Coordinates of C-alpha atoms and ligand atoms in Angstrom, one line a residue:
X1 CA 0.0 0.0 0.0
X2 CA 1.3 3.5 -0.9
X3 CA 0.5 4.7 2.7
X4 CA 2.9 2.1 4.1
X5 CA 5.6 3.0 1.7
X6 CA 5.4 6.8 2.2
X7 CA 4.2 7.2 5.8
X8 CA 6.6 4.7 7.2
X9 CA 5.9 2.2 10.0
X10 CA 4.6 4.4 12.7
X11 CA 1.0 3.1 13.0
X12 CA -0.5 -0.3 13.8
X13 CA -2.6 -0.6 10.6
X14 CA -5.8 -2.5 10.3
X15 CA -6.7 -4.1 6.9
X16 CA -9.6 -1.8 6.0
X17 CA -9.7 1.4 3.7
X18 CA -12.5 3.5 5.2
X19 CA -14.3 5.9 2.9
X20 CA -17.4 7.4 4.5
X21 CA -19.4 7.4 7.7
X22 CA -22.8 8.2 9.1
X23 CA -23.7 8.2 12.8
X24 CA -22.1 5.3 14.5
X25 CA -21.4 3.4 11.2
X26 CA -18.5 3.6 8.7
X27 CA -18.1 2.1 5.2
X28 CA -15.1 0.8 3.4
X29 CA -14.2 1.3 -0.3
X30 CA -16.0 -1.9 -1.2
X31 CA -19.2 -0.7 0.4
X32 CA -19.0 -2.9 3.5
X33 CA -20.7 -1.3 6.5
X34 CA -19.2 -1.5 10.0
X35 CA -20.3 -0.4 13.5
X36 CA -17.5 2.0 14.6
X37 CA -16.6 1.2 18.2
X38 CA -13.2 2.9 17.7
X39 CA -14.7 6.2 16.7
X40 CA -11.4 7.4 15.2
X41 CA -9.7 6.9 18.6
X42 CA -12.5 8.6 20.4
X43 CA -12.8 11.7 18.1
X44 CA -16.1 10.9 16.4
X45 CA -18.2 11.7 19.5
X46 CA -21.1 13.4 17.6
X47 CA -21.3 10.6 15.1
X48 CA -20.0 10.7 11.5
X49 CA -21.4 13.4 9.2
X50 CA -23.3 15.0 12.1
X51 CA -25.7 17.5 10.4
X52 CA -25.2 20.3 13.0
X53 CA -21.4 20.1 12.7
X54 CA -21.4 19.7 8.9
X55 CA -23.7 22.7 8.4
X56 CA -21.5 24.8 10.7
X57 CA -18.4 23.9 8.8
X58 CA -20.1 24.5 5.4
X59 CA -21.4 27.9 6.6
X60 CA -17.9 28.9 7.9
X61 CA -15.9 27.9 4.8
X62 CA -18.2 30.2 2.8
X63 CA -17.2 33.1 5.0
X64 CA -13.5 32.6 6.0
X65 CA -11.3 29.8 7.2
X66 CA -8.2 31.6 8.6
X67 CA -8.3 34.4 11.0
X68 CA -5.3 34.6 13.3
X69 CA -5.9 35.2 17.0
X70 CA -4.2 38.6 16.6
X71 CA -7.6 39.7 15.1
X72 CA -11.1 39.4 16.7
X73 CA -13.6 37.2 15.1
X74 CA -17.3 36.6 15.8
X75 CA -17.3 32.9 15.2
X76 CA -14.5 32.5 17.8
X77 CA -16.4 34.8 20.2
X78 CA -19.6 32.6 19.8
X79 CA -17.5 29.5 20.4
X80 CA -16.0 31.0 23.6
X81 CA -19.5 31.9 24.9
X82 CA -20.6 28.3 24.1
X83 CA -17.7 26.6 25.9
X84 CA -18.0 29.0 28.9
X85 CA -21.5 27.7 29.5
X86 CA -20.3 24.1 29.8
X87 CA -16.8 24.6 31.3
X88 CA -16.4 23.5 35.0
X89 CA -17.0 26.3 37.5
X90 CA -14.1 28.7 37.8
X91 CA -12.3 27.5 34.7
X92 CA -13.3 30.7 33.0
X93 CA -10.2 31.2 30.7
X94 CA -9.2 29.2 27.7
X95 CA -6.1 28.7 25.6
X96 CA -6.8 27.2 22.1
X97 CA -4.6 24.8 20.3
X98 CA -5.0 21.9 17.8
X99 CA -4.3 18.6 19.5
X100 CA -4.3 16.8 22.8
X101 CA -0.6 17.1 23.3
X102 CA -0.7 20.8 22.7
X103 CA -3.3 21.3 25.4
X104 CA -1.0 19.4 27.8
X105 CA 2.1 21.4 26.7
X106 CA 0.2 24.6 27.4
X107 CA -0.8 23.3 30.8
X108 CA 2.8 22.6 31.7
X109 CA 3.9 26.1 30.7
X110 CA 1.0 27.9 32.4
X111 CA 1.6 26.0 35.7
X112 CA 5.4 26.7 35.7
X113 CA 4.8 30.3 35.1
X114 CA 2.1 30.6 37.7
X115 CA 3.8 28.6 40.5
X116 CA 7.4 29.3 39.6
X117 CA 8.0 25.6 40.5
X118 CA 9.4 23.0 38.0
X119 CA 8.6 19.7 39.7
X120 CA 5.8 17.6 38.0
X121 CA 4.0 14.4 39.1
X122 CA 2.0 12.2 36.7
X123 CA 0.5 8.8 37.3
X124 CA 1.7 5.4 36.4
X125 CA -0.2 4.1 33.4
X126 CA -0.7 7.7 32.1
X127 CA -0.8 8.8 28.5
X128 CA -0.6 12.5 27.7
X129 CA 0.9 12.6 24.2
X130 CA 4.0 12.4 22.2
X131 CA 5.7 15.8 22.2
X132 CA 8.6 16.2 24.6
X133 CA 6.7 17.8 27.5
X134 CA 3.6 15.5 27.3
X135 CA 5.8 12.5 26.5
X136 CA 7.8 13.2 29.7
X137 CA 4.4 12.9 31.6
X138 CA 3.5 9.7 29.8
X139 CA 4.4 6.6 31.8
X140 CA 5.2 3.9 29.3
X141 CA 9.0 3.6 29.3
X142 CA 9.2 2.2 25.7
X143 CA 7.6 5.3 24.3
X144 CA 10.4 7.4 25.7
X145 CA 13.5 5.3 25.8
X146 CA 15.0 6.4 22.4
X147 CA 14.3 10.1 22.9
X148 CA 15.7 10.8 26.3
X149 CA 16.5 13.1 28.1
X150 CA 12.9 13.9 29.0
X151 CA 11.9 17.0 30.9
X152 CA 13.7 16.8 34.2
X153 CA 12.0 16.8 37.6
X154 CA 9.2 14.5 36.6
X155 CA 8.0 11.7 38.8
X156 CA 5.3 9.0 38.5
X157 CA 3.0 8.0 41.3
X158 CA 0.7 5.0 41.8
X159 CA -2.7 5.9 40.2
X160 CA -5.2 5.8 43.1
X161 CA -2.7 5.7 45.9
X162 CA -2.7 9.0 47.9
X163 CA 0.0 7.9 50.3
X164 CA 2.4 7.3 47.4
X165 CA 1.5 10.6 45.9
X166 CA 2.0 12.5 49.1
X167 CA 5.4 10.9 49.5
X168 CA 6.6 12.1 46.1
X169 CA 5.7 15.8 46.8
X170 CA 8.6 18.1 47.6
X171 CA 9.2 21.9 47.8
X172 CA 9.7 22.0 44.0
X173 CA 6.4 20.3 43.1
X174 CA 4.0 22.7 41.3
X175 CA 2.0 20.4 39.0
X176 CA 0.1 17.2 39.3
X177 CA -1.6 15.7 36.2
X178 CA -4.0 12.8 35.9
X179 CA -6.7 11.4 33.7
X180 CA -9.8 10.9 35.8
X181 CA -10.3 7.8 33.7
X182 CA -7.1 6.5 32.2
X183 CA -7.6 5.7 28.6
X184 CA -4.5 4.2 26.9
X185 CA -3.7 2.0 29.9
X186 CA -7.0 0.2 29.2
X187 CA -9.7 2.3 30.8
X188 CA -9.0 2.6 34.5
X189 CA -11.4 4.9 36.3
X190 CA -9.9 6.7 39.4
X191 CA -11.0 4.8 42.5
X192 CA -13.7 6.6 44.4
X193 CA -12.4 9.2 46.8
X194 CA -9.0 9.5 45.1
X195 CA -9.7 12.7 43.1
X196 CA -11.1 14.4 46.3
X197 CA -7.9 13.4 48.1
X198 CA -5.7 14.8 45.4
X199 CA -7.7 18.0 45.2
X200 CA -7.3 18.5 49.0
X201 CA -3.5 17.8 48.8
X202 CA -3.1 20.3 45.9
X203 CA -5.0 22.9 47.9
X204 CA -2.9 22.4 51.0
X205 CA 0.5 22.4 49.1
X206 CA -0.3 25.1 46.5
X207 CA 0.0 22.7 43.6
X208 CA -1.8 23.2 40.3
X209 CA -4.0 20.2 39.6
X210 CA -4.5 19.3 35.9
X211 CA -7.0 16.9 34.6
X212 CA -6.4 15.4 31.2
X213 CA -9.9 14.9 29.7
X214 CA -8.7 14.5 26.2
X215 CA -10.1 11.0 26.0
X216 CA -12.6 10.8 28.8
X217 CA -14.2 14.2 28.5
X218 CA -17.0 15.7 26.3
X219 CA -19.9 13.6 27.4
X220 CA -18.3 10.2 26.9
X221 CA -18.9 9.1 30.4
X222 CA -22.5 10.3 30.6
X223 CA -21.5 13.7 32.0
X224 CA -20.0 16.6 30.1
X225 CA -16.7 16.2 32.0
X226 CA -15.5 12.9 33.5
X227 CA -14.5 14.7 36.7
X228 CA -18.2 15.5 37.3
X229 CA -18.6 11.8 38.2
X230 CA -16.7 12.6 41.4
X231 CA -17.6 16.3 41.8
X232 CA -14.0 17.4 41.7
X233 CA -12.8 20.5 39.7
X234 CA -9.2 20.8 38.7
X235 CA -7.3 24.1 38.2
X236 CA -6.7 23.3 34.6
X237 CA -8.6 20.9 32.3
X238 CA -7.3 19.8 28.9
X239 CA -9.7 18.7 26.2
X240 CA -9.3 17.8 22.5
X241 CA -10.1 14.8 20.3
X242 CA -13.9 15.3 19.5
X243 CA -14.0 18.9 20.6
X244 CA -14.6 20.2 17.1
X245 CA -16.4 17.2 15.6
X246 CA -13.2 15.9 13.9
X247 CA -11.5 19.1 13.0
X248 CA -8.2 19.3 14.9
X249 CA -8.8 21.5 18.0
X250 CA -7.9 21.7 21.7
X251 CA -8.7 23.8 24.7
X252 CA -6.8 24.2 27.9
X253 CA -9.4 25.5 30.3
X254 CA -7.9 27.4 33.3
X255 CA -8.6 29.4 36.3
X256 CA -8.3 33.1 35.3
X257 CA -5.4 33.8 37.7
X258 CA -3.3 31.0 36.0
X259 CA -3.7 32.4 32.5
X260 CA -3.3 35.9 33.8
X261 CA 0.2 35.0 35.0
X262 CA 1.3 34.6 31.3
X263 CA 2.5 37.6 29.3
X264 CA 2.0 38.5 25.7
X265 CA 4.1 36.3 23.4
X266 CA 4.8 33.6 26.0
X267 CA 2.4 31.1 24.3
X268 CA 0.7 31.1 20.9
X269 CA -0.4 28.9 18.0
X270 CA -0.8 29.8 14.4
X271 CA -3.9 27.7 13.9
X272 CA -5.3 28.0 17.5
X273 CA -8.7 29.5 17.6
X274 CA -9.2 29.5 13.8
X275 CA -12.8 30.1 12.8
X276 CA -13.3 26.8 11.1
X277 CA -12.5 24.8 14.2
X278 CA -14.4 27.3 16.4
X279 CA -17.5 27.0 14.2
X280 CA -17.3 23.2 14.3
X281 CA -16.7 23.1 18.0
X282 CA -19.6 25.4 18.9
X283 CA -21.9 23.1 16.9
X284 CA -20.3 20.0 18.6
X285 CA -20.9 21.4 22.1
X286 CA -24.5 22.3 21.1
X287 CA -25.0 18.8 19.7
X288 CA -23.7 17.3 23.0
X289 CA -26.0 19.4 25.2
X290 CA -29.1 20.0 23.1
X291 CA -29.4 16.8 21.0
X292 CA -29.3 14.4 24.0
X293 CA -25.9 12.8 23.1
X294 CA -24.6 12.9 26.7
X295 CA -27.8 11.2 28.0
X296 CA -27.5 8.7 25.2
X297 CA -23.9 7.9 26.3
X298 CA -25.2 7.1 29.8
X299 CA -28.2 5.1 28.6
X300 CA -26.6 3.1 25.8
X301 CA -23.5 2.7 27.9
X302 CA -25.3 1.0 30.7
X303 CA -27.2 -1.2 28.2
X304 CA -23.9 -2.3 26.7
X305 CA -22.4 -2.7 30.1
X306 CA -25.1 -5.1 31.3
X307 CA -24.8 -7.1 28.1
X308 CA -21.0 -7.3 28.5
X309 CA -21.4 -8.4 32.2
X310 CA -23.5 -11.3 30.9
X311 CA -20.9 -12.2 28.4
X312 CA -18.3 -12.1 31.2
X313 CA -20.3 -14.6 33.2
X314 CA -20.6 -16.9 30.2
X315 CA -17.0 -16.7 28.9
X316 CA -14.1 -17.6 31.1
X317 CA -11.6 -15.8 29.0
X318 CA -13.1 -12.4 29.9
X319 CA -11.3 -11.2 33.0
X320 CA -13.0 -7.8 33.6
X321 CA -15.2 -5.1 32.2
X322 CA -14.2 -1.5 33.1
X323 CA -15.3 2.0 32.4
X324 CA -18.1 4.5 32.4
X325 CA -20.7 5.5 29.8
X326 CA -19.3 4.8 26.3
X327 CA -15.7 4.4 27.5
X328 CA -15.4 0.7 28.1
X329 CA -12.7 -1.9 28.2
X330 CA -13.0 -5.7 28.1
X331 CA -10.0 -7.3 29.5
X332 CA -9.3 -10.9 28.4
X333 CA -7.0 -13.7 29.5
X334 CA -5.7 -13.8 25.9
X335 CA -4.1 -11.6 23.3
X336 CA -7.0 -9.8 21.6
X337 CA -5.5 -9.2 18.1
X338 CA -7.2 -12.2 16.6
X339 CA -10.5 -11.2 18.1
X340 CA -10.0 -7.7 16.7
X341 CA -9.5 -9.2 13.1
X342 CA -12.4 -11.6 13.5
X343 CA -14.7 -8.7 14.6
X344 CA -13.7 -6.7 11.5
X345 CA -14.7 -9.7 9.4
X346 CA -18.1 -9.5 11.1
X347 CA -18.2 -5.7 10.5
X348 CA -17.4 -4.3 13.9
X349 CA -14.3 -2.1 14.5
X350 CA -12.9 -2.2 18.0
X351 CA -9.7 -0.7 19.4
X352 CA -7.1 -2.4 21.5
X353 CA -5.0 -0.9 24.3
X354 CA -1.4 -0.4 23.0
X355 CA -0.2 -0.1 26.6
X356 CA -1.2 -3.5 27.9
X357 CA -0.2 -7.1 27.0
X358 CA -2.6 -6.6 24.0
X359 CA -5.3 -8.3 26.0
X360 CA -7.7 -5.4 26.2
X361 CA -10.4 -4.5 23.7
X362 CA -11.4 -0.9 24.0
X363 CA -14.7 0.8 23.0
X364 CA -14.8 4.5 22.3
X365 CA -17.8 4.7 19.9
X366 CA -19.7 7.8 18.8
X367 CA -22.2 8.9 21.5
X368 CA -25.0 8.3 19.0
X369 CA -24.6 4.5 19.3
X370 CA -28.0 2.8 19.1
X371 CA -29.7 -0.1 20.8
X372 CA -29.5 -2.1 17.6
X373 CA -25.8 -1.4 17.5
X374 CA -25.5 -2.8 21.0
X375 CA -27.4 -6.0 20.1
X376 CA -25.1 -6.6 17.2
X377 CA -21.9 -5.8 19.1
X378 CA -22.9 -8.3 21.8
X379 CA -23.9 -10.9 19.2
X380 CA -20.6 -10.7 17.4
X381 CA -18.6 -10.6 20.6
X382 CA -20.4 -13.7 21.9
X383 CA -19.7 -15.5 18.6
X384 CA -16.1 -14.7 18.2
X385 CA -15.3 -15.3 21.8
X386 CA -17.0 -18.8 21.6
X387 CA -15.0 -19.6 18.5
X388 CA -11.8 -18.5 20.2
X389 CA -12.6 -20.7 23.2
X390 CA -13.3 -23.7 21.0
X391 CA -9.9 -23.1 19.2
X392 CA -8.2 -23.0 22.6
X393 CA -9.9 -26.2 23.8
X394 CA -8.8 -28.2 20.7
Ligands
PLP1 N1 -4.2 12.8 26.5 C1 -4.9 11.7 26.5 C2 -5.6 11.2 27.7 C3 -5.0 11.0 25.3 O1 -5.8 9.9 25.2 C4 -4.3 11.5 24.1 C5 -4.4 10.8 22.8 O2 -4.9 9.7 22.7 C6 -3.6 12.6 24.3 C7 -3.5 13.3 25.5 C8 -2.8 13.2 23.1 O3 -3.7 13.7 22.1 P1 -3.1 13.9 20.6 O4 -2.9 12.6 20.0 O5 -4.3 14.7 20.0 O6 -1.9 14.7 20.7

């Protein structure tokens, strides 16, 4: 394939050429239809070809695509108003970028400037991106090994263990980052009580608390922000992936005093805040709140969950079901790559967790997933797992 020749060997490729999508379904170039449980790695939250988002993009391209943030723009203003209605309380300021990793890089710089402290703590199992700052905060050693040195003064603490976290804090610690639900590590929600404990610790020690909601935010868990599941608000919240319905975009939401500590020219992005992404994002946020997508994530998520629990009781090779809403992992006793390929043959696209021993199937479907989709997902899973168990027996 030309893509393999020219783009190198960076991505784990699946043997499908996707051409179009609608709602929770995608089609390949031969016209085969699939249920999309990967959702472009969690980007396609509003569903493919969402009318609200598509219309907003079409309207905007007929006006103007590029307006640098050194000019004012009404589409950007409208987006800022929209996001301010859904932002967690007190996170009233926003920095705009283009990807998850950029949202994290901005959070690192803002915190350093605000606190004057360089020490950072992230969690074991974390994933925050691939640029040097966010990569430094990403746990998996093999992602970093060939690119060292990483940003100095970075430590990793046990996710969910407040005693371990407390023991790692020193006078130079100014920044603690975590995903309320770890994504790449295979969907691990923070244990109940942990986020509250971390919040208290950060308040006592004057540490900026950053939540990375790039994967778990934007309605996926049945709440606009995953942290709402535990009623804890960070000092900075990073969001990206589906924020602009598939157009590259990110927002670093901060308390005003944090962004206020930055001076002109200390952070910027050529594309950040461009009207195309802003138009798409305002429509995306409206789709989430006004078209019932967040409620659907909760409702369909719990339907899927109860079906998966039944499969777990039936099939011994399923070890655990984890997650919230439409952010779900199925952990197996076995390598899941064969299951993934068998599912594609049966027209369902899953995701696996790169981080683990490849024994986790991950579901990050569009939030418009339907009851019919759930029935089909459960039917196919039941069938391919039974086949796998038969192969193992023989
Ligand atoms: N943070 C989390 C939690 C993610 O899941 C990801 C990507 O999967 C990122 C950050 C990095 O986002 P991007 O790939 O857009 O740079």
